[in-house]
mmCIF file of C-alpha atoms in Angstrom:
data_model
loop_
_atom_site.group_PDB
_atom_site.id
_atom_site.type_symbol
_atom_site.label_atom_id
_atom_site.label_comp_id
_atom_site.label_asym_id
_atom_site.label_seq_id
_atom_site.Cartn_x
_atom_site.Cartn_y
_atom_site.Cartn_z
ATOM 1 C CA UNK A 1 0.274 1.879 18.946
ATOM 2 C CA UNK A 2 1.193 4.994 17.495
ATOM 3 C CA UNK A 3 2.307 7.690 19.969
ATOM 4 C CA UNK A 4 -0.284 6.887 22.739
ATOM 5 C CA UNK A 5 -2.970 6.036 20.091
ATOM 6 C CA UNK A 6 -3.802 2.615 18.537
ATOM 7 C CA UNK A 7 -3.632 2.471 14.661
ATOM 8 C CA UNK A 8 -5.354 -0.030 12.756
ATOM 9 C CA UNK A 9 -3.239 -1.670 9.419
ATOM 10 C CA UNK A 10 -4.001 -3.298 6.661
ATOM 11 C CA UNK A 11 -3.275 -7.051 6.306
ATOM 12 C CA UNK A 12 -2.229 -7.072 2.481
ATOM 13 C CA UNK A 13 -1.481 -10.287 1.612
ATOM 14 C CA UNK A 14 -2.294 -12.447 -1.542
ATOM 15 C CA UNK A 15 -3.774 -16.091 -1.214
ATOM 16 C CA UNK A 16 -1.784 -19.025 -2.423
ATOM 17 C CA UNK A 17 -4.442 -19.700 -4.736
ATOM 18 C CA UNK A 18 -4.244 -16.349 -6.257
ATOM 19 C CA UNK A 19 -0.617 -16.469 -6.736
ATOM 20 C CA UNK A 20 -0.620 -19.935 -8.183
ATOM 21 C CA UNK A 21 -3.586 -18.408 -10.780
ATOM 22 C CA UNK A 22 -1.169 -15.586 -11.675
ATOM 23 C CA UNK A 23 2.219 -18.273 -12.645
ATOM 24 C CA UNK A 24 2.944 -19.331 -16.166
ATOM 25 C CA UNK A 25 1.057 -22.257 -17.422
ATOM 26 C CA UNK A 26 5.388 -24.186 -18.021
ATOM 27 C CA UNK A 27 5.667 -22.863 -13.952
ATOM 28 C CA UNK A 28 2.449 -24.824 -12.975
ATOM 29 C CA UNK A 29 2.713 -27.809 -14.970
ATOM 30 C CA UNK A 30 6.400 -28.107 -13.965
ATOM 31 C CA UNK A 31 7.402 -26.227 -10.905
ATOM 32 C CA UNK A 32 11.210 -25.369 -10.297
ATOM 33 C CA UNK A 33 12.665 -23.531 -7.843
ATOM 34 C CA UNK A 34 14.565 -21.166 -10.216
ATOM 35 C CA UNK A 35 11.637 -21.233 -12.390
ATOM 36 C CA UNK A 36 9.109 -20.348 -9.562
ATOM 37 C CA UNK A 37 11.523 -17.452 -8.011
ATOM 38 C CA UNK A 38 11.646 -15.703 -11.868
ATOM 39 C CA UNK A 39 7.613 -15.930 -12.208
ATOM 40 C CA UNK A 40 7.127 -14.318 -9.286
ATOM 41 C CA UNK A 41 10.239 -11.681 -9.582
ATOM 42 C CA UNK A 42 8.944 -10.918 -12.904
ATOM 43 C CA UNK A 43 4.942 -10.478 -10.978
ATOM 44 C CA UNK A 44 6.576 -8.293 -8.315
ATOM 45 C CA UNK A 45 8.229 -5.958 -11.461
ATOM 46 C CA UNK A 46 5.470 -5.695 -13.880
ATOM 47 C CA UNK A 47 3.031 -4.760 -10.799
ATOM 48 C CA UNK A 48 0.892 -7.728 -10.751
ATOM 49 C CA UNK A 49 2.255 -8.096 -6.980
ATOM 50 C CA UNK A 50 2.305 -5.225 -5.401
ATOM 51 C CA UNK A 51 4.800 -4.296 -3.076
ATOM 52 C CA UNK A 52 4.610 -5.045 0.843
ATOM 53 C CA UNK A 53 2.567 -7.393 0.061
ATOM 54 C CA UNK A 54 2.716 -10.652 2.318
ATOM 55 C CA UNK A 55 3.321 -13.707 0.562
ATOM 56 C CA UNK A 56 1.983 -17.265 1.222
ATOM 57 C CA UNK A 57 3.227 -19.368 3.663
ATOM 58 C CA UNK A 58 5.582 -21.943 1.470
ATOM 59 C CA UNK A 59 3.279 -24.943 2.979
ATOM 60 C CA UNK A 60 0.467 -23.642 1.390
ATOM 61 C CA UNK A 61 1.939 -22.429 -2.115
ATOM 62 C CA UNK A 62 3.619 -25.651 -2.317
ATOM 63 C CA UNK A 63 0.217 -27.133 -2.336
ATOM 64 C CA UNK A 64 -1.296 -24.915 -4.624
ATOM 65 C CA UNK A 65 1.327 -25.320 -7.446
ATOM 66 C CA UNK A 66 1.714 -28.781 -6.900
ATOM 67 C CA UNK A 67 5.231 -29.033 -5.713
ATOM 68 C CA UNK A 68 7.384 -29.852 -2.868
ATOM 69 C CA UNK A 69 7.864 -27.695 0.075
ATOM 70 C CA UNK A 70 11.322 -27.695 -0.477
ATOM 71 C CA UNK A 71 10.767 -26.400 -3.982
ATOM 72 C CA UNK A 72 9.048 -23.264 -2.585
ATOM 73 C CA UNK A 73 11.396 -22.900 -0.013
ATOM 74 C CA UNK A 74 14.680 -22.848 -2.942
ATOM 75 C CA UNK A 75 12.295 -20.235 -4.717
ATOM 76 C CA UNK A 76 12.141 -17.629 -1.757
ATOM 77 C CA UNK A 77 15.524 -17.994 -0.449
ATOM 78 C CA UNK A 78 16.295 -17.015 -4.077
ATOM 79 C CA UNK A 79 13.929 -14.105 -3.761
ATOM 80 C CA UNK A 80 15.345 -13.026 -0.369
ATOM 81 C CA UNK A 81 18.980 -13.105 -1.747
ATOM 82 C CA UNK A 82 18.164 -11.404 -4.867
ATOM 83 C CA UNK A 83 16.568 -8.901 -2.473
ATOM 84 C CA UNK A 84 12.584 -9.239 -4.280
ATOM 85 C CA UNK A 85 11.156 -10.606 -0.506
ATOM 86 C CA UNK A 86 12.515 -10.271 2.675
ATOM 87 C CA UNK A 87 11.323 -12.901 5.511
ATOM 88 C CA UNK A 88 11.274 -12.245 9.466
ATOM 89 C CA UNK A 89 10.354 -15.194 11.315
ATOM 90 C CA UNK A 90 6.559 -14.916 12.895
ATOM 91 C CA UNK A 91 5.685 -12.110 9.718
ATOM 92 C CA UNK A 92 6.007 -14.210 7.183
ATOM 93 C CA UNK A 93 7.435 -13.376 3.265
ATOM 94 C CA UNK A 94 6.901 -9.937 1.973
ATOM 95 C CA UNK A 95 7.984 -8.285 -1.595
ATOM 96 C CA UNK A 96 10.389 -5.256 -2.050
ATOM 97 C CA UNK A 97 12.560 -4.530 -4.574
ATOM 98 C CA UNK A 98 16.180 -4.458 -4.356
ATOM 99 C CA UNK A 99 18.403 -0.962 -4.212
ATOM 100 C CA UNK A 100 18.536 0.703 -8.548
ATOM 101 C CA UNK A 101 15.243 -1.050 -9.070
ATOM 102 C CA UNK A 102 11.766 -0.236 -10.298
ATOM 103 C CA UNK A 103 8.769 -1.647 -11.104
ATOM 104 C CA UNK A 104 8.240 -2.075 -14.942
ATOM 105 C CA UNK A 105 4.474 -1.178 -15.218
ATOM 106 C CA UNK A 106 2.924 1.929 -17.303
ATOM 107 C CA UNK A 107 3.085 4.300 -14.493
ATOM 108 C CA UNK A 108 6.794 3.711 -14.224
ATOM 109 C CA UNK A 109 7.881 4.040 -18.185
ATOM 110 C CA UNK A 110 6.551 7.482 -18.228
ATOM 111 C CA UNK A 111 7.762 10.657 -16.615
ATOM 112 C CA UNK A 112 6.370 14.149 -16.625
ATOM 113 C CA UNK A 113 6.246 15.827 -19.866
ATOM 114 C CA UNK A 114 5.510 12.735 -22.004
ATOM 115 C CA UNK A 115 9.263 11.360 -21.730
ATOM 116 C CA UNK A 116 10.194 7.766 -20.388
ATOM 117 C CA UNK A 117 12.879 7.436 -17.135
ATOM 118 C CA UNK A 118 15.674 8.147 -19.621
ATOM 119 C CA UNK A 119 14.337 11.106 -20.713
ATOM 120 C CA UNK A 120 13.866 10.443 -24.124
ATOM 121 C CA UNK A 121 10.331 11.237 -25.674
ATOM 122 C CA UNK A 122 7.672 9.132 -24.929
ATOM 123 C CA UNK A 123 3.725 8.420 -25.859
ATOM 124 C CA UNK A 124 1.848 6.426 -23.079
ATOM 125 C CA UNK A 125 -0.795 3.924 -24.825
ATOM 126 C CA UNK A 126 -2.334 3.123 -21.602
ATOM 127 C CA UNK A 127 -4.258 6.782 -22.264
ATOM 128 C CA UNK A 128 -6.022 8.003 -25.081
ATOM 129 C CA UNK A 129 -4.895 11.255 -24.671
ATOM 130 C CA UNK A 130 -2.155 14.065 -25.892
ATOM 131 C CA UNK A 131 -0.965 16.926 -24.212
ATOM 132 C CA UNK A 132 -1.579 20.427 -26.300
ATOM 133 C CA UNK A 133 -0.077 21.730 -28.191
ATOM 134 C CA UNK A 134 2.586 24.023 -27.168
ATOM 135 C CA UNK A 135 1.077 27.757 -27.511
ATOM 136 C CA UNK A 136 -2.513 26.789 -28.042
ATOM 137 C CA UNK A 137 -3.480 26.015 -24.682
ATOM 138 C CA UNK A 138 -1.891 29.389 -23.324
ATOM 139 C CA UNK A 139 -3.949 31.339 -26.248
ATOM 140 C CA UNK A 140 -7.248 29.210 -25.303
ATOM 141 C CA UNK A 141 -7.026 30.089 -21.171
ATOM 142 C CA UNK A 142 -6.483 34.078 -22.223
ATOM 143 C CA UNK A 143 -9.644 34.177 -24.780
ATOM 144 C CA UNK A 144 -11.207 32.216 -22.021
ATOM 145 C CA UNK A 145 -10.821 34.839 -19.047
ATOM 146 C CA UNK A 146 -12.166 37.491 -20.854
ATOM 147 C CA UNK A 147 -15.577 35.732 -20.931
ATOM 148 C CA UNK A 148 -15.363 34.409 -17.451
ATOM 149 C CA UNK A 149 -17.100 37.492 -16.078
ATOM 150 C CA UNK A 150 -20.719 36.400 -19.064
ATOM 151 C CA UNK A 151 -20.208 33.092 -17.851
ATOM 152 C CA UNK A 152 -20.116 33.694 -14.208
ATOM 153 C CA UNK A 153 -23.959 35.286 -14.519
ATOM 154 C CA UNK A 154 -25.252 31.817 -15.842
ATOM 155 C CA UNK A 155 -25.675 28.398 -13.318
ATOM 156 C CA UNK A 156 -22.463 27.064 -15.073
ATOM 157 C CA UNK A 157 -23.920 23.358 -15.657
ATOM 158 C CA UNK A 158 -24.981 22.619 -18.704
ATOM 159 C CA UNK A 159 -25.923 18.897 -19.381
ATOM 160 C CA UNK A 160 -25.956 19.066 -22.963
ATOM 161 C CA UNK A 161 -22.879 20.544 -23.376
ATOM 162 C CA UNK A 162 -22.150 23.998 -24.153
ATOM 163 C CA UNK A 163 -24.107 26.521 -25.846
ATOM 164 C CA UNK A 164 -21.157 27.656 -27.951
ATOM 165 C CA UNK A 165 -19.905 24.580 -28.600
ATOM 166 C CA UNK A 166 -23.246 23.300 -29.576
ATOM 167 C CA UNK A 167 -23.655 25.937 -32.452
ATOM 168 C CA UNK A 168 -20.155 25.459 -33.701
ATOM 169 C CA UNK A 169 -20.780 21.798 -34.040
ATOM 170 C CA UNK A 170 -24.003 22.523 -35.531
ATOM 171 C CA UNK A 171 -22.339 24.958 -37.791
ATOM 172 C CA UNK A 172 -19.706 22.069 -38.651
ATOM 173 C CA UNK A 173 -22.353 19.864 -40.088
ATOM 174 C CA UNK A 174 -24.608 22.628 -41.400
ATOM 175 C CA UNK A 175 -21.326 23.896 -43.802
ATOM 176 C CA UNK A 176 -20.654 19.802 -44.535
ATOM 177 C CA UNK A 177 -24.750 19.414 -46.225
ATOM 178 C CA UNK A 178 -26.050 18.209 -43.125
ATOM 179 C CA UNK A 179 -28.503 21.284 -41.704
ATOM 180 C CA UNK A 180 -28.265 21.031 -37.959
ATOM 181 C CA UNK A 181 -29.340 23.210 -35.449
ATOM 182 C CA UNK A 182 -27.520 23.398 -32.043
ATOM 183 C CA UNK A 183 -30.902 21.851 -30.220
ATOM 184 C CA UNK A 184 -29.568 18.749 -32.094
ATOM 185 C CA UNK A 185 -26.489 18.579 -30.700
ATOM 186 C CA UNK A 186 -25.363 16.819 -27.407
ATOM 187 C CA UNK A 187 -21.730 16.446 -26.270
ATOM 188 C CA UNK A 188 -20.957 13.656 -24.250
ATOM 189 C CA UNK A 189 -17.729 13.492 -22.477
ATOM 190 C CA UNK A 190 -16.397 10.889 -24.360
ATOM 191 C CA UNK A 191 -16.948 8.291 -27.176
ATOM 192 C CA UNK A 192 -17.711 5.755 -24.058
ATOM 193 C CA UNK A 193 -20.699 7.544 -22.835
ATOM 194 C CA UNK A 194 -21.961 8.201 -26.449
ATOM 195 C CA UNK A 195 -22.060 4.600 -27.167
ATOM 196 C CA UNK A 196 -23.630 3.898 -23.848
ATOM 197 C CA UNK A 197 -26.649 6.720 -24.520
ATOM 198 C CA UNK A 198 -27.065 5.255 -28.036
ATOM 199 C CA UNK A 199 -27.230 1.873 -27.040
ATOM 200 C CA UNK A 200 -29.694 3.057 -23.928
ATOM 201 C CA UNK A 201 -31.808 4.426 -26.931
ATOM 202 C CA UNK A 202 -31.931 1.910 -29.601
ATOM 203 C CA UNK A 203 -31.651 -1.233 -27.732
ATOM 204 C CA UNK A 204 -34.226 -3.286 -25.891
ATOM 205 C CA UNK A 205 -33.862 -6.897 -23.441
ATOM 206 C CA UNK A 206 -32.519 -8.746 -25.711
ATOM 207 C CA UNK A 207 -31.963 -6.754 -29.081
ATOM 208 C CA UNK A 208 -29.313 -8.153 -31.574
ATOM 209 C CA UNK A 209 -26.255 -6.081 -31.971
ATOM 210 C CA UNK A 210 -22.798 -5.781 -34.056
ATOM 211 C CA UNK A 211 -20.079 -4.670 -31.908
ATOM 212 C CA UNK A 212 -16.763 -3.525 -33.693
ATOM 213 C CA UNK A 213 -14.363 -6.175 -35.179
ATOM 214 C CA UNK A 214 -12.004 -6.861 -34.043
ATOM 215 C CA UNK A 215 -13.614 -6.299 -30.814
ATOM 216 C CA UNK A 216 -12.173 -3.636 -28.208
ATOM 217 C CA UNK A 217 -12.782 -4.442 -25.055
ATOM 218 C CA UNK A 218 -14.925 -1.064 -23.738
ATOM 219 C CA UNK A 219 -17.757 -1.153 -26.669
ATOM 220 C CA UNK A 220 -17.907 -4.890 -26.428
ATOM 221 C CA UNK A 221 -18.635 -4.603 -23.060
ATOM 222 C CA UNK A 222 -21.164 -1.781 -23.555
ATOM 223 C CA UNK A 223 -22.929 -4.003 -26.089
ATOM 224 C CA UNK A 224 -23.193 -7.108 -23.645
ATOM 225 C CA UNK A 225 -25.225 -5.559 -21.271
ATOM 226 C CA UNK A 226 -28.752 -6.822 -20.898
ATOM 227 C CA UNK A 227 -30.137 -4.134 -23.177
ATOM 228 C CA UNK A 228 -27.884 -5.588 -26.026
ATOM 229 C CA UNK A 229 -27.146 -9.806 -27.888
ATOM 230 C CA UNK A 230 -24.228 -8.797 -29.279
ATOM 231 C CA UNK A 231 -23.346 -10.955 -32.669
ATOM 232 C CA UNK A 232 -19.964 -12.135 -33.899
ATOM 233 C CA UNK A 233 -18.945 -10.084 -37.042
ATOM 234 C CA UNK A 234 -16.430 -12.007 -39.295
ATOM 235 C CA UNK A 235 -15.334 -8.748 -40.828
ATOM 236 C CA UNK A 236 -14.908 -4.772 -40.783
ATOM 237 C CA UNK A 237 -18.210 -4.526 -42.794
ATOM 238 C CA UNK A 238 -19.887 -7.304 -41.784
ATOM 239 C CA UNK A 239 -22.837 -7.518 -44.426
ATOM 240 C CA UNK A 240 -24.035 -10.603 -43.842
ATOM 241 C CA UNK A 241 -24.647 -10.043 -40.001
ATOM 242 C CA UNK A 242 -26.359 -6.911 -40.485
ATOM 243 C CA UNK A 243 -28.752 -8.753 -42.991
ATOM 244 C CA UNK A 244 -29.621 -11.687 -40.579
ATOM 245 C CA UNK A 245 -30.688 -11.815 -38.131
ATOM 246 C CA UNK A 246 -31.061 -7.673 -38.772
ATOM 247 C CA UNK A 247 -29.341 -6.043 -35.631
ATOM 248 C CA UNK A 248 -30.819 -2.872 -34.180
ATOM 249 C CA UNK A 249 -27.680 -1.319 -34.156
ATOM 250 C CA UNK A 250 -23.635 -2.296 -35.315
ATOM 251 C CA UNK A 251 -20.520 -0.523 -34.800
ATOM 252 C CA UNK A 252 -18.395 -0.897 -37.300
ATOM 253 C CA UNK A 253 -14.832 0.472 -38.168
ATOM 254 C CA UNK A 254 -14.192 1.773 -41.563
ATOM 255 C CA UNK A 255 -10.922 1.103 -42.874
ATOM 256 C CA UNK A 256 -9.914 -1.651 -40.540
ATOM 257 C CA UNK A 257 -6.679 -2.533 -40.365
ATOM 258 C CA UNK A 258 -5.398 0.052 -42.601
#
């Protein structure tokens, strides 16, 4: 009861089962004490345990790893005096982190700016993004305001992308051999969706396909929905699959791995 009024919390806690599932196969097969503690101090710093999170009663981890009691019990008190838990009789075990320290997961290593804690520069591969350019994005928003006052006269939604871009893209390919007229053109919002609207039109229940090898996890998925059979391609140009059994569509990436 907060000031007068009762607040309801949220009982974050992870199973013994679940934590035994996230433990090194060596931890598992062999449970230690000191061996246990570092799994899950390492699980607390990587993010894979968040933090204030209530940990297993050591009965019931001990049971799920296979081990003593006692063994659990060495493995917290290690926790507790490396300060990674802290225990209060009646709450139970719950994870912190000790004073200096910080978790070690992608939202951590990068600062603002594109720079890591230590300030030197930095590119995050958990985004497939840049920043701009410096200069270019300044130039873009001024060209931009002086047609805000044309665009402000239209609905401002345009599902196939827009107009402009449409012709310049249709330009693009027009100048490259290909004639194209901006009806032609859609722009999706990313390479994700444009997969997912191809393989929406060109795939039935059931129809073979050739995702990209070696396989990326986003585009394989797209191409195991039910629409989609996807096919195992031994190669970047996998000939032989696309001959037989003939799949309605393949994805293939030139070049691979060079």
């Amino acid at each position: 009861m907060v000031n007068g009024r009762v607040v309801q919390t949220v009982d974050r806690t992870i199973g013994s089962r679940q934590l035994a599932a996230l433990l090194p196969a060596e931890v598992r097969a062999r449970p230690g004490y000191r061996s246990l503690a570092d799994a899950v101090r390492t699980l607390i710093l990587d993010g894979r345990i968040a933090l204030h999170v209530r940990l297993p009663a050591e009965r019931e981890l001990a049971e799920a790893v296979g081990a003593g009691r006692a063994t659990v019990t060495g493995a917290y008190a290690l926790l507790r005096e490396s300060g990674y838990v802290r225990s209060r009789r009646g709450s139970g075990t719950w994870t912190e982190l000790p004073d200096g320290h910080r978790p070690v997961g992608a939202h951590a290593l990068l600062g603002t700016g594109g720079h890591s804690a230590d300030g030197a520069p930095a590119i995050d591969l958990a985004i497939a993004a840049m920043s701009a350019p410096d200069g270019i994005l300044a130039d873009a928003l001024a060209r931009a305001a002086q047609r805000l006052p044309e665009a402000a006269r239209t609905p401002g939604y345009h599902p196939f992308g827009l107009p402009d871009l449409r012709s310049a893209v249709a330009d693009r390919f027009t100048r490259r051999g290909l004639p194209t007229r901006p009806e032609q053109i859609l722009v999706t919002s990313g390479a994700q969706q444009a997969l997912t609207l191809v393989v929406s039109l060109l795939c039935r229940a059931g129809t073979a396909s050739s995702p990209r090898t070696p396989p990326t996890p986003t585009p394989s998925t797209r191409c195991a929905t039910p629409a989609c059979a996807p096919l195992p391609s031994p190669s970047p140009t996998p000939a032989g699959t696309w001959r037989s059994p003939s799949p309605r569509c393949a994805r293939p990436c030139p070049g691979w791995p060079t």
